[in-house]
Coordinates of C-alpha atoms (C1' of nucleotides) in Angstrom, one line a residue:
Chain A
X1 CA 7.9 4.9 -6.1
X2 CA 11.5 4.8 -7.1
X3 CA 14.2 4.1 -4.4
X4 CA 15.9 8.0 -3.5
X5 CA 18.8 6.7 -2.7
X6 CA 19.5 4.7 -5.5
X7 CA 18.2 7.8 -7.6
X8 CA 21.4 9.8 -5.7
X9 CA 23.7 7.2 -6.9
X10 CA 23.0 6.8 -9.8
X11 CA 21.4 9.4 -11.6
X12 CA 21.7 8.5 -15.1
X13 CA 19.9 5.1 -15.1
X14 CA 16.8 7.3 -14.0
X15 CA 17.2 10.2 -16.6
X16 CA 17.1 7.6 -19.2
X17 CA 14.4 5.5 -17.9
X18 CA 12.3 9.3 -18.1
X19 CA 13.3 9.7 -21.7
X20 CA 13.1 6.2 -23.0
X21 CA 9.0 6.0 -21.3
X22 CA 8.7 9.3 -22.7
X23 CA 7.8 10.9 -19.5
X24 CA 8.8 14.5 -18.8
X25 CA 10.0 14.8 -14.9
X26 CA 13.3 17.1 -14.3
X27 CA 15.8 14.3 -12.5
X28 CA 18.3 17.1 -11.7
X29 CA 15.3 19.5 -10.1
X30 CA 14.5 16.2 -8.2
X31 CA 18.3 15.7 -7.1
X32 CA 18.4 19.4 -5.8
X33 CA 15.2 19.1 -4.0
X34 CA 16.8 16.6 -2.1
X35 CA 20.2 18.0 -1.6
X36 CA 18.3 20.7 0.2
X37 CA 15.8 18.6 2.2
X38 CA 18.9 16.6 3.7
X39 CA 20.4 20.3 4.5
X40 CA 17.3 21.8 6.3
X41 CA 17.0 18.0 8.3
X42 CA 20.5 18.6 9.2
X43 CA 19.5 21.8 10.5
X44 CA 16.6 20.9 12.3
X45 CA 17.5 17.8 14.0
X46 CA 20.9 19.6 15.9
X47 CA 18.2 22.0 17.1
X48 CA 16.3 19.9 18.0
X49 CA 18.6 18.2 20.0
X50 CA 19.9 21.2 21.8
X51 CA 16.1 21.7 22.6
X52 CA 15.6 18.7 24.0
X53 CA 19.0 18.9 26.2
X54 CA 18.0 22.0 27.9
X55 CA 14.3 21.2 28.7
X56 CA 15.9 18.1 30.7
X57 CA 17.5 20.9 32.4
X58 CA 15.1 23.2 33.1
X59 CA 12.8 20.0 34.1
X60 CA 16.1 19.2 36.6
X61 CA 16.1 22.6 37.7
X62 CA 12.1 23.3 38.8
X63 CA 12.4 20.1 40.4
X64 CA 15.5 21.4 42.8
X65 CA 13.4 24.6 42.9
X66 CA 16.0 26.8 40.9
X67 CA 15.6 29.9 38.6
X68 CA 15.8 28.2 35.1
X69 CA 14.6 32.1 33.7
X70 CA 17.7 32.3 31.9
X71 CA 17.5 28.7 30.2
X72 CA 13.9 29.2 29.7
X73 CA 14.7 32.5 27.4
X74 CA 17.2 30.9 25.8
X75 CA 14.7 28.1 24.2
X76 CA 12.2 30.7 23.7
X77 CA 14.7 31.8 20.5
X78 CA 15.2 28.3 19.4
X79 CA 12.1 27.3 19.9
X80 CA 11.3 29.9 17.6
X81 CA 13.7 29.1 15.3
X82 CA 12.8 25.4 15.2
X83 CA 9.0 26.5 14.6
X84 CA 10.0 27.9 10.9
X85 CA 12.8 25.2 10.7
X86 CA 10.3 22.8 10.5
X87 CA 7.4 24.4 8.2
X88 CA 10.2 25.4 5.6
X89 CA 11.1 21.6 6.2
X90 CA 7.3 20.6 5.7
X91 CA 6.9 22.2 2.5
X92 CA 9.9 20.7 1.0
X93 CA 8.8 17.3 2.2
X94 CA 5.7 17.8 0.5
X95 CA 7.2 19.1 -2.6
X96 CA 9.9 16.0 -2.8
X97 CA 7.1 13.6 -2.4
X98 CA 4.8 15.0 -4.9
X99 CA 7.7 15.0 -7.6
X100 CA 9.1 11.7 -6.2
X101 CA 5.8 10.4 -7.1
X102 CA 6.0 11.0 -10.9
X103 CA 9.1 9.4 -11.7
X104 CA 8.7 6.5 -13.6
X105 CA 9.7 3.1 -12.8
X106 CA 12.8 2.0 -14.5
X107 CA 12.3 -0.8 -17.0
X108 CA 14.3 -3.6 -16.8
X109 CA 17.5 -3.6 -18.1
X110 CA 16.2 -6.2 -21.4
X111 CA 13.5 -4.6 -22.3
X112 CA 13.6 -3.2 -25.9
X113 CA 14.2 0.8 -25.9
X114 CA 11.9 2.7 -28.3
X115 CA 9.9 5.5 -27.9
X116 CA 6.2 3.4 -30.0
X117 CA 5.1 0.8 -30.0
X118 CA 6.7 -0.5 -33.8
X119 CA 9.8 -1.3 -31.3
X120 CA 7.9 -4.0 -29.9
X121 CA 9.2 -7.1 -30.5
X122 CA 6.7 -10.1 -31.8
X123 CA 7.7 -13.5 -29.5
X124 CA 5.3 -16.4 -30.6
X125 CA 2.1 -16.9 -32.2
X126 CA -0.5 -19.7 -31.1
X127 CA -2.2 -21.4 -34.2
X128 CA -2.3 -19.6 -37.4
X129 CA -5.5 -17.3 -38.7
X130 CA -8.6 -19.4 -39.3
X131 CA -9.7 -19.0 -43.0
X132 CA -13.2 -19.0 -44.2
X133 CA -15.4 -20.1 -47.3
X134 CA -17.8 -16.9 -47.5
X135 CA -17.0 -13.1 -46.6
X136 CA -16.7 -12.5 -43.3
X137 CA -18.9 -10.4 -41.0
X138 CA -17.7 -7.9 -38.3
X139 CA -18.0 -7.7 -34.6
X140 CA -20.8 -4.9 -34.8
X141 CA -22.5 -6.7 -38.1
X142 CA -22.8 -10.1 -35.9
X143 CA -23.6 -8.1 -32.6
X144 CA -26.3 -6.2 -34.2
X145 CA -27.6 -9.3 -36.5
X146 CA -27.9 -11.5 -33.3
X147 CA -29.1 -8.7 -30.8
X148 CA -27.0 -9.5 -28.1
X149 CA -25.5 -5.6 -27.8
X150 CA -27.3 -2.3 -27.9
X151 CA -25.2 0.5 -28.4
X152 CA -27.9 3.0 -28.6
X153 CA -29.7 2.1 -25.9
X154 CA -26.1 2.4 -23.5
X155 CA -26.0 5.4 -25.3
X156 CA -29.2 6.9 -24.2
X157 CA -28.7 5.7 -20.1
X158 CA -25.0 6.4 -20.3
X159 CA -23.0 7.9 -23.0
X160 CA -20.9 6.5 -26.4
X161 CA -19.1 3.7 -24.9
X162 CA -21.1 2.7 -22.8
X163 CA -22.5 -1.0 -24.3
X164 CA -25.6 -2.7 -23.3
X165 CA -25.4 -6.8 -23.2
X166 CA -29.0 -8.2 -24.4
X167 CA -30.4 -11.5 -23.7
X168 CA -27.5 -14.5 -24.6
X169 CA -25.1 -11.8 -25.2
X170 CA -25.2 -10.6 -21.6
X171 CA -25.3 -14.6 -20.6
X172 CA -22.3 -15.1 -22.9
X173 CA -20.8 -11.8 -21.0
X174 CA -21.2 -13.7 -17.6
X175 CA -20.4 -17.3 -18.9
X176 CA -17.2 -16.4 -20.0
X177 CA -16.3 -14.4 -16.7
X178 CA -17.4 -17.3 -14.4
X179 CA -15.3 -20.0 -16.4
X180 CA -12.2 -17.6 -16.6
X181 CA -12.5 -17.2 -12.9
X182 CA -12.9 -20.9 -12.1
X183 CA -10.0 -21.4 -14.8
X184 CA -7.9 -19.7 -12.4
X185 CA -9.4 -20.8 -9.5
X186 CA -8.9 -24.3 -10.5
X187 CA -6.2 -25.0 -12.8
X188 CA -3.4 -22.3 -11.7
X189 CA -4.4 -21.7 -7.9
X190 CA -5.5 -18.6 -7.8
X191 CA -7.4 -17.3 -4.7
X192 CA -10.6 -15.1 -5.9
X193 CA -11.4 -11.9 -3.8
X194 CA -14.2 -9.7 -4.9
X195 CA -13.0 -6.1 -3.7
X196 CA -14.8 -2.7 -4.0
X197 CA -14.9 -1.0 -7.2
X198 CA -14.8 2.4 -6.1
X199 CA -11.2 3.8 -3.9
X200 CA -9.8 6.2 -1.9
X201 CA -7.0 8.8 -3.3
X202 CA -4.3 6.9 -1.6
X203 CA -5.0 3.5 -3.2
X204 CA -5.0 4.9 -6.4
X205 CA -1.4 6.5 -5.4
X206 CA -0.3 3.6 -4.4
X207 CA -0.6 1.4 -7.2
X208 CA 0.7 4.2 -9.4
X209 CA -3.0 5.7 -11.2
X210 CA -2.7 8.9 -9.1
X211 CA -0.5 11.3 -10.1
X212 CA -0.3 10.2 -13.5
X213 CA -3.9 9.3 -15.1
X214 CA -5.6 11.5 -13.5
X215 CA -7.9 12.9 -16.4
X216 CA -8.3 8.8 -17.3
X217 CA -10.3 8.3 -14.4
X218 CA -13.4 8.7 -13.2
X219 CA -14.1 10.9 -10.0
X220 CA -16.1 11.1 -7.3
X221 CA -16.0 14.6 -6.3
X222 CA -18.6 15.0 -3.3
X223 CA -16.4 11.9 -1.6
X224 CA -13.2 12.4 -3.5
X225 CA -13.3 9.0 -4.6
X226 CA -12.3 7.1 -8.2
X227 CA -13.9 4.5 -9.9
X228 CA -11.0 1.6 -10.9
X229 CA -9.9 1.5 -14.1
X230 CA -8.9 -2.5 -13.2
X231 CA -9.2 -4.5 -10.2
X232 CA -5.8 -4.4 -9.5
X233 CA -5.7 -0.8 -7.8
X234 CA -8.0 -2.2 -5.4
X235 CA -6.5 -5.9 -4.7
X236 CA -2.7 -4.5 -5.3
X237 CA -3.8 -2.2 -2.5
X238 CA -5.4 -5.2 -0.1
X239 CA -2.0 -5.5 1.3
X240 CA -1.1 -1.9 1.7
X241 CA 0.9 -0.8 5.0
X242 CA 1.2 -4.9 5.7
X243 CA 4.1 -6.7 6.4
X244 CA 3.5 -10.3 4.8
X245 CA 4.9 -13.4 6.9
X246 CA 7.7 -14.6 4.2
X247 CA 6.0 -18.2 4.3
X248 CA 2.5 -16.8 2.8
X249 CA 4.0 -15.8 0.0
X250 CA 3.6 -15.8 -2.6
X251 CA 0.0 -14.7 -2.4
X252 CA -2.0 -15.8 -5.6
X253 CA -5.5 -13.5 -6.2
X254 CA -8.0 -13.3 -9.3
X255 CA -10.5 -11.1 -9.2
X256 CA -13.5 -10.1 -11.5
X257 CA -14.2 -6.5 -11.6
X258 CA -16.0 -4.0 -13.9
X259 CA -13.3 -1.4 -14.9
X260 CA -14.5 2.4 -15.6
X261 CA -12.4 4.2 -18.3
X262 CA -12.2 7.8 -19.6
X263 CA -10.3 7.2 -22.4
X264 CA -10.1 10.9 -22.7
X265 CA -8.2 11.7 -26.1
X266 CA -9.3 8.3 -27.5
X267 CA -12.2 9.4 -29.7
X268 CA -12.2 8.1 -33.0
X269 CA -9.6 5.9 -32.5
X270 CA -10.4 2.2 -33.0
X271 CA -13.9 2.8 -30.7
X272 CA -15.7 0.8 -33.0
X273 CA -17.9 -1.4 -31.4
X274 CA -16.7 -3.3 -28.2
X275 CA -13.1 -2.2 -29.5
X276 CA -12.6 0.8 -26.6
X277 CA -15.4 1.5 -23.7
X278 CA -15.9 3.0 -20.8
X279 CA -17.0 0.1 -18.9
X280 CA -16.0 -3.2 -19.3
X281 CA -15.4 -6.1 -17.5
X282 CA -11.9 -8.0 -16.8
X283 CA -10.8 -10.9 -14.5
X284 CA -7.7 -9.5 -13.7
X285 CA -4.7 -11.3 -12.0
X286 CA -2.6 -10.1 -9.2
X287 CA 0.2 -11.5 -7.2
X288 CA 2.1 -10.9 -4.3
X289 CA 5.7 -12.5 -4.9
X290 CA 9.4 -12.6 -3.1
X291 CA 11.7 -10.5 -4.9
X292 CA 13.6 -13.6 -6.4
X293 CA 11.1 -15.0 -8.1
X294 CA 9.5 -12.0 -9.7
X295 CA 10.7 -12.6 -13.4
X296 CA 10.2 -16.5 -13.1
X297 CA 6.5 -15.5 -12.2
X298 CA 5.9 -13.4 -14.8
X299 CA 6.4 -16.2 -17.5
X300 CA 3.9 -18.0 -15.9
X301 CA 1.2 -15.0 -15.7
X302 CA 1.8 -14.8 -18.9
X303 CA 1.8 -18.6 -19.6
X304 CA -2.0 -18.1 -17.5
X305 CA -3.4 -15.5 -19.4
X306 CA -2.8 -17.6 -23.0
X307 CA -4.3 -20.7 -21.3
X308 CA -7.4 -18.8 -21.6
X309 CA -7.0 -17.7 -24.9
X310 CA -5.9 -21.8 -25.7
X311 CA -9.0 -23.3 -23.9
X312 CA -11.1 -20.8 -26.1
X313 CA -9.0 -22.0 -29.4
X314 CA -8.2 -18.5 -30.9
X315 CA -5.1 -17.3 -32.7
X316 CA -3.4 -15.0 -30.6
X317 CA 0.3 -13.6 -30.8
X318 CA 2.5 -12.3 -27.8
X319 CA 4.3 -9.2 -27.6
X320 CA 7.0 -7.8 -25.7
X321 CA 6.7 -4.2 -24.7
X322 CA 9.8 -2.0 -25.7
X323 CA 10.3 1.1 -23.1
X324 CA 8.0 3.5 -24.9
X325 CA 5.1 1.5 -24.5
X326 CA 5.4 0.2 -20.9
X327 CA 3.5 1.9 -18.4
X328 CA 4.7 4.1 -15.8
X329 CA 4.3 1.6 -12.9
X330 CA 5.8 -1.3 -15.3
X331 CA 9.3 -2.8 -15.4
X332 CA 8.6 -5.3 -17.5
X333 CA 5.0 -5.8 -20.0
X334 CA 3.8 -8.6 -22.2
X335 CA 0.8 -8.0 -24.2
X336 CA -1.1 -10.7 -25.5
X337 CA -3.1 -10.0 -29.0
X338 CA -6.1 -12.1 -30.3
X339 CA -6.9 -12.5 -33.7
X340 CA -10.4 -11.1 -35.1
X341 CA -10.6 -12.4 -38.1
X342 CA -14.0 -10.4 -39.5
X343 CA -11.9 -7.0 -38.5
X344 CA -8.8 -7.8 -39.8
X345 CA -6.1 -7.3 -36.4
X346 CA -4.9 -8.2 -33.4
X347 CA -6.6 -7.0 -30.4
X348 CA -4.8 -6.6 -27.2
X349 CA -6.6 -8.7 -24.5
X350 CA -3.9 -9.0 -21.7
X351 CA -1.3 -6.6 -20.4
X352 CA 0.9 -8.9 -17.8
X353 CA 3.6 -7.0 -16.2
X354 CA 6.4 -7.0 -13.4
X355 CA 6.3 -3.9 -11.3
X356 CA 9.1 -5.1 -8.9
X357 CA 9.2 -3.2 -6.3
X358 CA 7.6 0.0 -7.5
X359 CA 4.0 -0.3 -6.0
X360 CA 5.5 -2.0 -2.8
X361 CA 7.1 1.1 -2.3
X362 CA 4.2 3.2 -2.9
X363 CA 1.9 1.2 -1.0
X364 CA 4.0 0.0 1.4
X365 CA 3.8 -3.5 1.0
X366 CA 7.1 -6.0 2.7
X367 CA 7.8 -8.8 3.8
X368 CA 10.6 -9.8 7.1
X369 CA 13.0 -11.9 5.3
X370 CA 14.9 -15.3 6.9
X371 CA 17.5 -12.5 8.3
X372 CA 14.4 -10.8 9.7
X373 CA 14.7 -7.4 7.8
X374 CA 11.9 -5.8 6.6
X375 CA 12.0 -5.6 2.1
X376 CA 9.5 -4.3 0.4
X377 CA 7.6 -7.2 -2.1
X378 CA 7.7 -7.3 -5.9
X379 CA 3.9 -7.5 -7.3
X380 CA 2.5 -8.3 -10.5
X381 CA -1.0 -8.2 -12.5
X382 CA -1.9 -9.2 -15.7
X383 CA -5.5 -9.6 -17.3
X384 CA -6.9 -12.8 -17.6
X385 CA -8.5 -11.8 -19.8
X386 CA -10.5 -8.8 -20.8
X387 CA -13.6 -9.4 -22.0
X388 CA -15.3 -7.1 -24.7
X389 CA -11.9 -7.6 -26.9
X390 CA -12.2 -11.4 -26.2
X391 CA -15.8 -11.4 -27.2
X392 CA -15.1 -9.5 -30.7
X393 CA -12.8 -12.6 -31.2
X394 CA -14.8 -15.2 -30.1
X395 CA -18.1 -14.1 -32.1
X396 CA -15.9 -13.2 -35.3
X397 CA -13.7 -16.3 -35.4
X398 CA -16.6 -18.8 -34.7
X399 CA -19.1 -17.3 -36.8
X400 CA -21.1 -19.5 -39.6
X401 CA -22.0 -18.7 -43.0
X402 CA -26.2 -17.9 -41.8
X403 CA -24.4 -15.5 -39.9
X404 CA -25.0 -16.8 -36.7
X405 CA -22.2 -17.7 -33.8
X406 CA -20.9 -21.5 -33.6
X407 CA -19.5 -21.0 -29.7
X408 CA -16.8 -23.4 -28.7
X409 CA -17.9 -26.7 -27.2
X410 CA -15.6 -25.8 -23.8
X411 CA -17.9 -22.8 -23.5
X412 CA -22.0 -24.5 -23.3
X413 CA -22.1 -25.7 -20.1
X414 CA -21.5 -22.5 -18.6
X415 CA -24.6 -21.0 -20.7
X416 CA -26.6 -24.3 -20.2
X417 CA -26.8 -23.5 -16.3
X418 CA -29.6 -24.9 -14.8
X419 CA -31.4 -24.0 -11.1
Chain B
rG1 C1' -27.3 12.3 9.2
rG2 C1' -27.7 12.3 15.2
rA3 C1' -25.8 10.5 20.2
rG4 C1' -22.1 7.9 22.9
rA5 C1' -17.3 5.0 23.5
rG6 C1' -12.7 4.4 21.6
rG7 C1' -8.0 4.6 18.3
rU8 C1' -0.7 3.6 22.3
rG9 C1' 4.9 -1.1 20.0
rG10 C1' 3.7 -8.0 16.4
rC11 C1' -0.7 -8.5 19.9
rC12 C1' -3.1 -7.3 24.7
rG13 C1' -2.8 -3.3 27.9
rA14 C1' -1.1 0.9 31.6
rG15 C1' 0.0 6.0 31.3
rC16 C1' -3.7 10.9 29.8
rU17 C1' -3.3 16.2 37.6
rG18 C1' 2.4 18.1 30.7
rG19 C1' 9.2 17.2 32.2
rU20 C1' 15.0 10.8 32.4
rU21 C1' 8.1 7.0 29.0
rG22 C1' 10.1 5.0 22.5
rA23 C1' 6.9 4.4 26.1
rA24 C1' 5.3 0.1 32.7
rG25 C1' 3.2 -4.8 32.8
rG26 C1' 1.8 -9.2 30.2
rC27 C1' 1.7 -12.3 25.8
rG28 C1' 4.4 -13.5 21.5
rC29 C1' 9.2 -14.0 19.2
rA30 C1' 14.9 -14.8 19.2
rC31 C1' 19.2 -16.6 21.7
rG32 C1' 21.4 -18.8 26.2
rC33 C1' 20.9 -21.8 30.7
rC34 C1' 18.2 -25.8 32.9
rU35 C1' 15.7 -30.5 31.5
rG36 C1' 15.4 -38.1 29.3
rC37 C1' 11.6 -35.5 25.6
rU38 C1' 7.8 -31.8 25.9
rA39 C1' 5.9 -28.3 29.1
rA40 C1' 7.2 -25.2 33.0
rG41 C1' 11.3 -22.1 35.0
rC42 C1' 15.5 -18.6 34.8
rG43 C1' 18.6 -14.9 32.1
rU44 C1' 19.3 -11.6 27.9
rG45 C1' 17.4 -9.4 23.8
rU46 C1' 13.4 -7.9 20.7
rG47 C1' 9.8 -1.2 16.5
rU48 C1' 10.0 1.8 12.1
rA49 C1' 11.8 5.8 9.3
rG50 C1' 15.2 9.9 8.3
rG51 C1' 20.1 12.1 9.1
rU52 C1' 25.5 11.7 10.0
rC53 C1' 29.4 7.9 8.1
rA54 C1' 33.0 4.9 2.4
rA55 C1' 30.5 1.3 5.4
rA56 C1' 29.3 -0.8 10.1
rA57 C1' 29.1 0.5 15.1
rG58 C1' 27.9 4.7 17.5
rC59 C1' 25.4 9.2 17.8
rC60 C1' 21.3 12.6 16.6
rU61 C1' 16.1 13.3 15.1
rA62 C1' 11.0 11.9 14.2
rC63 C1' 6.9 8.7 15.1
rC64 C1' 1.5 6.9 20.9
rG65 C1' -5.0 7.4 14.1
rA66 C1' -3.8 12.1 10.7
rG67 C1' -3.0 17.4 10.6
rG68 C1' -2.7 22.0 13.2
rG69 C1' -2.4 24.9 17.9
rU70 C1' -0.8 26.2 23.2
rU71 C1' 4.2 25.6 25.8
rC72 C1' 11.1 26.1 27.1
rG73 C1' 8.9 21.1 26.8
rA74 C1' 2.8 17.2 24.7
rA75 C1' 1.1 10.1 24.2
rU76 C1' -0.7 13.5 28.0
rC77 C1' -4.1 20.2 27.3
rC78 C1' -7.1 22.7 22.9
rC79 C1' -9.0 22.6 17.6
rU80 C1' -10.1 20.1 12.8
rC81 C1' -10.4 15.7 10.2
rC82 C1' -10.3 10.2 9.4
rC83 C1' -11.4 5.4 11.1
rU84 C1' -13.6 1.4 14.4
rC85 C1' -17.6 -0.1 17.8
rU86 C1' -22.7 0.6 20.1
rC87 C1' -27.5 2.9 19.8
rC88 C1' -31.0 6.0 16.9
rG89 C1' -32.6 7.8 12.0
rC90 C1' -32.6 6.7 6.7
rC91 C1' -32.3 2.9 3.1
rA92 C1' -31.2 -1.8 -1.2

RNA sequence: GGAGAGGUGGCCGAGCUGGUUGAAGGCGCACGCCUGCUAAGCGUGUGUAGGUCAAAAGCCUACCGAGGGUUCGAAUCCCUCCCUCUCCGCCA
């Protein structure tokens, strides 16, 4: 949620943001909207103060035991008055909220303006492409060759998209979840929380899903509840309608999650394989931060996220997000890409962005600060990482000429577990 | 799913025979006094949001789980919904 009263003053900043995101909502409709609402409040709080004044005096009066049949007629007007006063008030309430609720956040002011994504700009690579004596194999070649997916069978439970982890492929799947988490956990002080996968309307609001991706979403309709499409609707939202002590922050949580995707539109469109599901897992990032420190933190999310993609020893590069491509909720986006070599591209594995204060607002989330007023938080996510895209470069970049999958050293002792 | 109890300010907790109760009292917190230090004690203050205003102060309005109704007037009465707790049922 933007700030309305910045919106008033300055108008422009948030007409541009619309058109640079390539969002559609009418500013100036928004601007009238409120113009009126502030008129009808007007309105209705002087009548509701003359109301209030003359029931003290019709309360003075039955106490004294006096006629108060001419006061009481009197209100009988206003009160009717304030009756449709305040529905007419009610509906435009509603109305300014709902619109209020899909304008975009604005990004921040250096972020590269561009309506697609070949406006993004390229900021450092991490080792170069690994090259090969003998023709490489793809993802869905090696998956297939060493059984450790089945995309028929998830197609015959489920749906396309839906893949099936087999044998070492679905102990690969966890190993590499439980050492991210621990990677976290351990080396950047992370606090894991394990939160439900499945949320109420309002949490999706308030980290900025709901209006907006609706039709990307799964729903629930006998409870009106949505599957999350990442953990960080549901942790974001841990915090909702708190105020945060100043000294806990800034609050540090991973969490692992399975995240449910429509992808409606997407068909066809690099679905290969474990390129684009519907499920999928992700260890996702989220943190809590004063509003100083917001951009200082999200270098080092970022810095966090490619610490993963380091200990794993892939070539990755990282990419800053120019307006068009940032997400509604987003100020600010790096995405981090990893090389798979037997496909030929980059594949994003990490989206790490500064919201600022956008999902504070929407959620509700402050904090009192040393001069004990009440300001809303800045929060920030960022995957750490995703997994199926993460697996496609792991099992392409470390395959072997027999066709089978050389894993990184840093990875066997989480699939040599023994009880 | 059924039955019962309950949801009041940062917390606890009155009020719920409708009218100076935004809300007693206590705790906590802040400032001041007192005190060798600490504790105790005394005094004062201590919600959020919206509007008005250039801004602040001030003033006005709203908020006692949410929404609606009755009434000149609702924390208090009525209806619907949500949530928490206890018991029963069902169930991994």
């Amino acid at each position: 949620m933007i700030d309305l009263k910045q919106l008033r003053q300055n108008p422009e900043l948030y007409r541009a943001a619309v058109a640079n995101k390539n969002e559609k909502t009418d500013i100036d409709a928004l601007l009238e909207l409120d113009e009126k609402r502030r008129k009808l409040q007007f309105e209705f709080d002087t009548s509701k103060a003359r109301q209030n004044q003359v029931s003290q005096e019709i309360a003075q009066k039955k106490r004294n035991r006096e006629d108060a049949s001419e006061l009481l007629a009197e209100m009988s007007i206003v009160a009717e008055n304030i009756k449709t006063l305040s529905s007419e008030l009610g509906n435009l309430n509603t109305l300014l909220e709902a619109t209020l609720l899909t304008v975009p956040n604005l990004p921040q002011a250096e972020v590269p303006v561009g309506n697609d994504e070949s406006f993004n700009r390229e900021l450092r690579r991490y080792l170069s492409p690994p090259s090969y004596s003998f023709p490489l194999k793809d993802q869905l070649e090696l998956a297939t060759s060493n059984r450790f997916l089945d995309f028929q069978r998830g197609a015959k439970i489920s749906g396309s998209g839906f893949p099936v982890y087999t044998a070492w492929g679905a102990k690969l799947e966890r190993a590499i979840i439980s050492f991210m988490l621990e990677y976290h956990i351990q080396k950047h002080g992370y606090q894991e929380v394990a939160t439900p996968y499945i949320v109420n309307m309002k949490t999706m609001t308030g980290t900025g899903q709901l209006p907006k991706l609706e039709n990307d979403m799964y729903h629930i309709d006998e409870d009106d509840l949505w599957l999350i499409p990442t953990a960080e609707v549901s942790v974001t939202n841990l915090h909702a309608d708190e105020v945060l002590p100043e000294k806990e922050l800034p609050i540090k949580y991973v969490a692992y999650s399975p995240c449910f995707r429509r992808e409606s539109g997407s068909y066809g469109k690099d679905t290969r394989g474990l390129q684009r599901v519907h499920q999928f897992n992700k260890v996702e990032m989220v943190r809590f931060v004063h509003p100083d420190e917001s951009y200082a933190v999200l270098q080092e999310m970022v810095s966090d996220a490619e610490d993963i993609l380091k200990a794993f020893g892939l070539h990755y590069r990282v990419i800053e997000l120019c307006t068009g491509d940032l997400s509604f909720a987003s100020a600010k986006t790096y995405d981090l890409e990893v090389w798979a070599p037997g496909s030929g591209k980059y594949l994003e594995v990490s989206s790490v962005s500064n919201f600022e204060d956008f999902q504070a607002r929407r959620a509700n989330i402050r904090f009192r600060d040393k001069d004990g007023k009440l300001r809303f938080v800045h929060t920030l996510n960022g995957s750490g990482v995703a997994t199926p895209r993460l697996m496609i470069a792991l099992i392409e970049t470390y395959q072997n000429q027999e066709g089978g999958i050389d894993l990184p050293d840093i990875l066997k002792p989480w699939l040599e577990l023994k009880v």
